[in-house]
Amino acid sequence: MRITNVKLARISVPLRVPFVTALRRVDRVEDIIVELDTDTGEKAFGEAPPTGVITGDTAGAIIGAVQDHIARTILGRDVDDFEEITKAVQESCVHNTSAKAAVDMALWDLYGQKWNIPVYKLMGGARSKITTDITISVNDPEIMAADTRTAIARGYDTLKVKVGIDPALDVERLLAVRTAAGEKTRIRIDANQAWTPSQAVHILDRMQEKGLDIELCEQPVKAADIEGLKFVTDHGIVPVLADESVFSPGDAAKIMQTHAADMVNIKLMKCGGLSNAQKITALAEVYGVECMIGCMLEAKVSVNAAIELACAKSVITRVDLDGPVLCAGDPVIGGAVFHEKEITVSPAPGLGVRGFEDGKLSVFWAAKED
Ligand SMILES: [Mg+2]
């Protein structure tokens, strides 16, 4: 099975409601799709969301990395040289983890198809169903309470609440969410780097004193402030999950070795795809650290790949893969089946995504093997 074509396309899916965090506001998922074709007729897809404020990977950067570096690295190669090709993708250029993730997942898809096995089975096969949380955007407390009631009515039992735009209002917002959610709902919060270390400890302690019962706090401080992250982990009463501080397996190793966070959040777009994500899960097993798996605002192609990893590895104990359920439609054919919070992995060989509804994909670039 040789790779004969690399194509780039765009996909655009409207969101049910605008997505607002401490860093940005988004109305649509507008992602880059990579398609790999082979001489044996199999196709595979990968997806990369432009997230300039998180990864630095703008649409132009993703397109440029594939066109100028990654395509020529994989064209004409045999998928059976899997170890070599996936490594070559990571080494084709520095950074550009989103472009690498899109191509890496398509390579796993082809490898699974070639050997007729679902990728989640190939990577470990711990389970075939997982349960995701759902994100509540930062807003006025009344709107957040209304969004909470909607989420509970849709069957969600775990909410991820974005906080941090205005620290003074965070406790009030969380009180509104907790009141609307009731006692049994798990509430995890994501500050997206908004606080200083001492501010974080103070705010989190106040939240727990008020009986908010926060399960964990994601990335309370600046990504580069590993000492600050450790300060919050050591001195706060809420468990800390590192997100923006952990991109690569090397970052994860550092966090785990220094106990700077209680848990790490794996995202394919930060680490460069399934190949590196698998290394982070291996480190987590070695250090006894639990992982969350998350996504950016992504459509189902790349979230589907994350689902395969989450189903493969039991060290991934928390799932934050609500990208597709935040979308107002799903143009992707095949892959995991979403029933609100319950996600069932595809039993198909590879990753199971086989195409898109007619007219939903616009291919704008293609390269062939020489
Ligand atoms: Mg986060």
XYZ file of C-alpha atoms and ligand atoms in Angstrom:
371
model
C 0.000 0.000 0.000
C 1.854 3.053 -1.323
C 0.855 6.682 -0.777
C 0.137 8.171 -4.209
C -1.652 11.459 -3.470
C -1.734 14.040 -0.698
C -4.695 16.430 -0.861
C -5.727 19.433 1.201
C -9.324 20.536 1.652
C -11.407 22.809 3.861
C -14.399 21.891 5.961
C -16.771 24.354 7.628
C -19.316 23.387 10.278
C -21.417 25.941 12.219
C -21.522 25.722 16.027
C -24.815 25.477 17.947
C -23.739 28.484 20.058
C -20.574 30.649 19.927
C -17.643 29.201 21.907
C -16.018 31.697 24.296
C -12.887 31.189 26.428
C -10.380 33.495 28.124
C -8.441 33.429 24.827
C -10.964 33.632 21.971
C -14.492 33.573 20.553
C -15.465 31.211 17.700
C -18.713 30.745 15.698
C -17.766 27.985 13.241
C -15.374 25.088 13.014
C -13.253 25.880 9.921
C -10.653 23.162 9.630
C -8.095 21.837 7.176
C -8.617 18.255 5.995
C -5.748 16.110 4.719
C -6.589 13.210 2.407
C -4.097 10.452 1.611
C -4.772 8.170 -1.366
C -3.012 4.878 -2.069
C -2.200 2.675 -5.057
C -4.468 -0.047 -3.597
C -7.516 2.239 -3.500
C -7.727 2.897 0.245
C -8.119 6.512 1.361
C -7.593 8.088 4.740
C -8.409 11.463 6.239
C -6.897 13.695 8.884
C -8.038 17.038 10.280
C -6.268 20.064 11.724
C -8.084 23.019 13.299
C -6.285 26.372 13.001
C -5.689 27.455 16.628
C -3.204 30.305 16.323
C -3.714 31.463 19.932
C -3.050 27.984 21.358
C -0.643 26.101 19.093
C 0.463 28.931 16.805
C -0.837 26.822 13.920
C -2.871 29.154 11.718
C -4.616 27.823 8.591
C -1.706 29.132 6.512
C 0.828 27.420 8.760
C -0.976 24.071 8.541
C -1.275 24.319 4.749
C 2.344 25.434 4.356
C 3.726 22.659 6.558
C 1.923 20.000 4.517
C 2.746 21.557 1.131
C 6.380 22.467 1.781
C 7.526 19.659 4.103
C 5.228 16.786 5.018
C 3.748 15.819 1.606
C 7.139 15.196 0.023
C 8.180 13.179 3.089
C 5.375 10.640 2.658
C 4.578 10.568 -1.086
C 5.525 7.262 -2.690
C 6.259 5.604 0.685
C 4.884 2.190 1.634
C 2.458 2.333 4.581
C 4.091 -0.825 5.931
C 7.193 1.240 6.700
C 4.950 2.665 9.394
C 7.535 3.334 12.109
C 9.788 5.086 9.597
C 7.082 7.220 7.979
C 5.441 8.388 11.199
C 8.873 9.333 12.510
C 9.717 11.144 9.269
C 6.513 13.207 9.571
C 7.557 14.396 13.049
C 11.069 15.189 11.781
C 9.960 16.901 8.548
C 9.940 20.345 10.200
C 9.910 21.774 13.723
C 6.653 22.696 15.524
C 3.540 22.582 13.266
C 2.043 19.895 15.500
C -1.475 20.325 14.067
C -0.378 19.576 10.496
C 1.654 16.609 11.761
C -1.320 15.358 13.777
C -3.599 15.434 10.729
C -1.133 13.446 8.607
C -0.170 11.081 11.457
C -3.816 10.103 12.082
C -4.347 9.461 8.360
C -1.277 7.177 8.390
C -2.674 5.227 11.370
C -5.953 4.946 9.473
C -4.177 3.446 6.446
C -2.099 1.077 8.608
C -5.240 -0.189 10.343
C -6.976 -0.642 6.999
C -3.974 -2.486 5.597
C -3.969 -4.992 8.498
C -7.757 -5.000 8.818
C -7.892 -3.914 12.479
C -9.467 -0.872 14.183
C -6.761 1.499 15.462
C -8.137 1.378 19.034
C -7.607 -2.401 19.020
C -4.158 -2.014 17.500
C -3.160 0.404 20.310
C -4.525 -1.618 23.226
C -8.291 -1.999 22.946
C -9.226 -1.217 26.577
C -12.917 -0.492 25.816
C -15.322 0.393 23.026
C -17.370 3.157 24.721
C -16.415 6.349 26.537
C -18.316 9.233 28.155
C -17.492 12.853 27.418
C -18.082 16.009 29.409
C -19.481 19.144 27.758
C -18.097 22.682 27.844
C -20.008 25.653 29.252
C -18.649 28.917 27.797
C -17.771 31.990 29.858
C -20.769 34.304 29.994
C -23.031 36.203 32.394
C -23.955 33.942 35.334
C -27.632 33.690 34.232
C -26.637 32.592 30.726
C -24.193 30.042 32.124
C -26.947 28.705 34.400
C -29.269 28.385 31.381
C -26.529 26.624 29.356
C -26.042 24.282 32.341
C -29.739 23.383 32.455
C -29.644 22.663 28.700
C -26.604 20.396 29.141
C -28.217 18.489 32.036
C -31.401 18.070 29.974
C -29.253 16.581 27.189
C -28.013 13.978 29.687
C -24.521 15.248 30.541
C -23.246 14.434 34.041
C -19.906 16.239 33.791
C -19.502 19.905 32.890
C -16.322 21.674 31.944
C -16.708 25.326 32.757
C -14.480 27.976 31.250
C -13.426 30.607 33.805
C -10.797 33.303 34.116
C -11.895 36.226 31.934
C -12.722 38.180 35.119
C -11.415 36.516 38.303
C -13.778 38.555 40.497
C -16.775 37.085 38.699
C -15.571 33.474 38.570
C -16.968 32.411 41.945
C -20.316 34.002 41.110
C -20.410 32.221 37.745
C -19.566 28.867 39.286
C -22.220 29.345 41.977
C -24.800 29.885 39.221
C -23.608 26.741 37.420
C -23.526 24.597 40.588
C -27.016 25.759 41.601
C -28.383 24.928 38.146
C -26.482 21.631 37.926
C -27.387 20.156 41.321
C -25.084 18.208 43.655
C -24.473 15.076 41.600
C -23.054 16.715 38.459
C -19.262 16.764 38.239
C -17.879 20.228 37.554
C -14.350 20.695 36.259
C -13.028 24.141 35.388
C -10.565 25.449 32.826
C -8.845 28.782 33.476
C -6.810 28.710 30.231
C -3.741 30.335 31.917
C -5.717 33.283 33.287
C -4.466 33.427 36.884
C -1.229 34.035 38.770
C -0.203 31.139 41.029
C -1.242 32.830 44.298
C -4.451 34.134 42.718
C -5.244 30.581 41.568
C -4.772 29.087 45.037
C -6.904 31.840 46.555
C -9.734 31.530 44.004
C -9.798 27.728 44.057
C -9.824 27.626 47.867
C -12.704 30.114 47.919
C -14.631 28.027 45.409
C -14.329 24.938 47.599
C -15.193 26.907 50.766
C -18.399 27.962 49.017
C -19.216 24.302 48.444
C -18.727 24.395 44.661
C -17.114 20.931 44.756
C -14.727 21.454 41.822
C -13.328 18.146 40.525
C -10.194 19.646 38.965
C -8.786 22.867 37.563
C -7.236 22.896 34.127
C -4.226 25.128 33.421
C -4.656 27.766 36.160
C -1.419 29.630 35.269
C 0.717 30.573 32.255
C 1.877 27.636 30.134
C 5.580 28.376 30.684
C 5.216 28.813 34.461
C 5.907 25.231 35.533
C 7.024 26.388 39.016
C 3.760 28.319 39.332
C 1.803 25.276 38.229
C 3.571 23.213 40.868
C 2.818 25.899 43.467
C -0.914 25.583 42.730
C -0.676 21.771 42.754
C 1.166 21.788 46.089
C -0.826 24.519 47.869
C -4.357 24.447 46.447
C -7.021 21.961 47.470
C -8.299 21.409 43.921
C -6.427 18.853 41.762
C -4.568 20.492 38.853
C -4.550 19.305 35.248
C -1.834 20.603 32.924
C -3.051 21.495 29.425
C -1.194 24.322 27.642
C 1.962 23.403 29.652
C 2.066 19.980 27.979
C 2.522 19.778 24.241
C 5.135 17.082 23.573
C 5.946 13.781 25.302
C 9.047 15.623 26.602
C 6.846 18.280 28.242
C 4.751 15.520 29.823
C 7.864 13.820 31.187
C 9.001 17.072 32.836
C 5.622 17.711 34.450
C 5.408 14.155 35.725
C 9.003 14.039 37.021
C 8.541 17.266 38.998
C 4.938 16.556 40.119
C 4.012 19.978 38.734
C 0.445 18.827 38.038
C -1.779 15.988 39.209
C -2.906 15.077 35.668
C -2.133 15.930 32.057
C -4.448 16.749 29.178
C -3.513 15.060 25.899
C -4.585 16.739 22.675
C -3.534 15.364 19.321
C -3.064 18.899 17.966
C -0.564 19.796 20.696
C 1.571 16.659 20.545
C 1.599 15.988 16.786
C -0.835 13.089 16.578
C -1.580 9.566 17.759
C 2.066 8.405 17.605
C 3.235 10.977 20.169
C 0.000 10.823 22.191
C 0.680 7.130 22.681
C 4.079 8.026 24.141
C 2.433 10.376 26.650
C 0.078 7.599 27.766
C 3.089 5.306 28.226
C 4.788 7.942 30.417
C 1.584 8.382 32.396
C 1.474 4.643 33.051
C 5.105 4.711 34.212
C 4.533 7.657 36.571
C 1.049 6.657 37.732
C -0.512 9.859 36.406
C -4.037 9.868 34.987
C -4.739 11.596 31.675
C -7.584 13.537 30.200
C -8.032 13.526 26.458
C -9.238 16.783 24.973
C -9.713 18.456 21.642
C -9.749 21.918 20.163
C -12.899 23.058 18.410
C -12.740 20.225 15.914
C -15.127 18.390 13.648
C -15.394 14.625 13.793
C -12.387 13.475 11.755
C -9.744 14.414 14.320
C -11.976 13.948 17.382
C -12.647 10.456 16.043
C -8.901 9.732 16.144
C -8.761 10.947 19.757
C -11.686 8.636 20.578
C -9.729 5.667 19.207
C -6.831 6.515 21.544
C -9.166 7.032 24.528
C -10.756 3.641 23.889
C -7.330 2.021 23.558
C -5.807 3.265 26.830
C -7.261 2.882 30.336
C -4.815 5.509 31.709
C -7.081 8.046 29.969
C -9.665 8.384 32.732
C -11.333 11.631 31.679
C -12.756 12.518 28.291
C -13.303 16.058 27.043
C -14.201 15.391 23.418
C -17.245 17.566 22.953
C -16.181 19.222 19.667
C -18.720 17.359 17.488
C -21.629 17.755 19.965
C -21.057 21.536 19.974
C -21.518 21.532 16.185
C -24.894 22.119 14.551
C -24.378 19.206 12.130
C -21.995 16.411 11.183
C -20.856 16.145 7.541
C -18.456 13.257 8.280
C -19.360 9.742 7.085
C -18.220 6.884 9.326
C -16.209 6.973 12.533
C -17.433 6.983 16.120
C -21.116 7.283 16.943
C -22.096 10.102 19.302
C -25.195 9.804 21.412
C -24.808 12.985 23.466
C -22.317 12.064 26.243
C -21.974 8.392 25.165
C -19.433 7.809 22.392
C -19.050 4.400 20.748
C -15.872 3.785 18.783
C -16.086 2.574 15.178
C -15.556 -1.199 14.745
C -14.200 -0.547 11.206
C -10.546 -1.187 10.312
C -8.350 1.903 10.687
C -10.181 4.928 12.052
C -13.460 4.294 10.220
C -13.937 7.748 8.641
C -14.732 7.083 4.997
C -15.730 10.448 3.553
C -17.962 13.495 3.712
C -21.462 14.445 2.696
C -21.625 15.704 -0.899
C -20.396 19.239 -1.333
C -19.083 19.551 2.259
C -15.426 19.214 1.356
C -13.580 21.585 -0.963
C -10.220 20.261 -2.143
C -7.878 23.138 -3.011
C -4.491 21.469 -3.378
C -3.121 18.076 -4.394
C 0.321 16.564 -4.886
C 1.102 13.264 -6.626
C 4.076 10.961 -6.299
C 6.673 11.642 -8.995
Mg -7.813 23.460 28.426
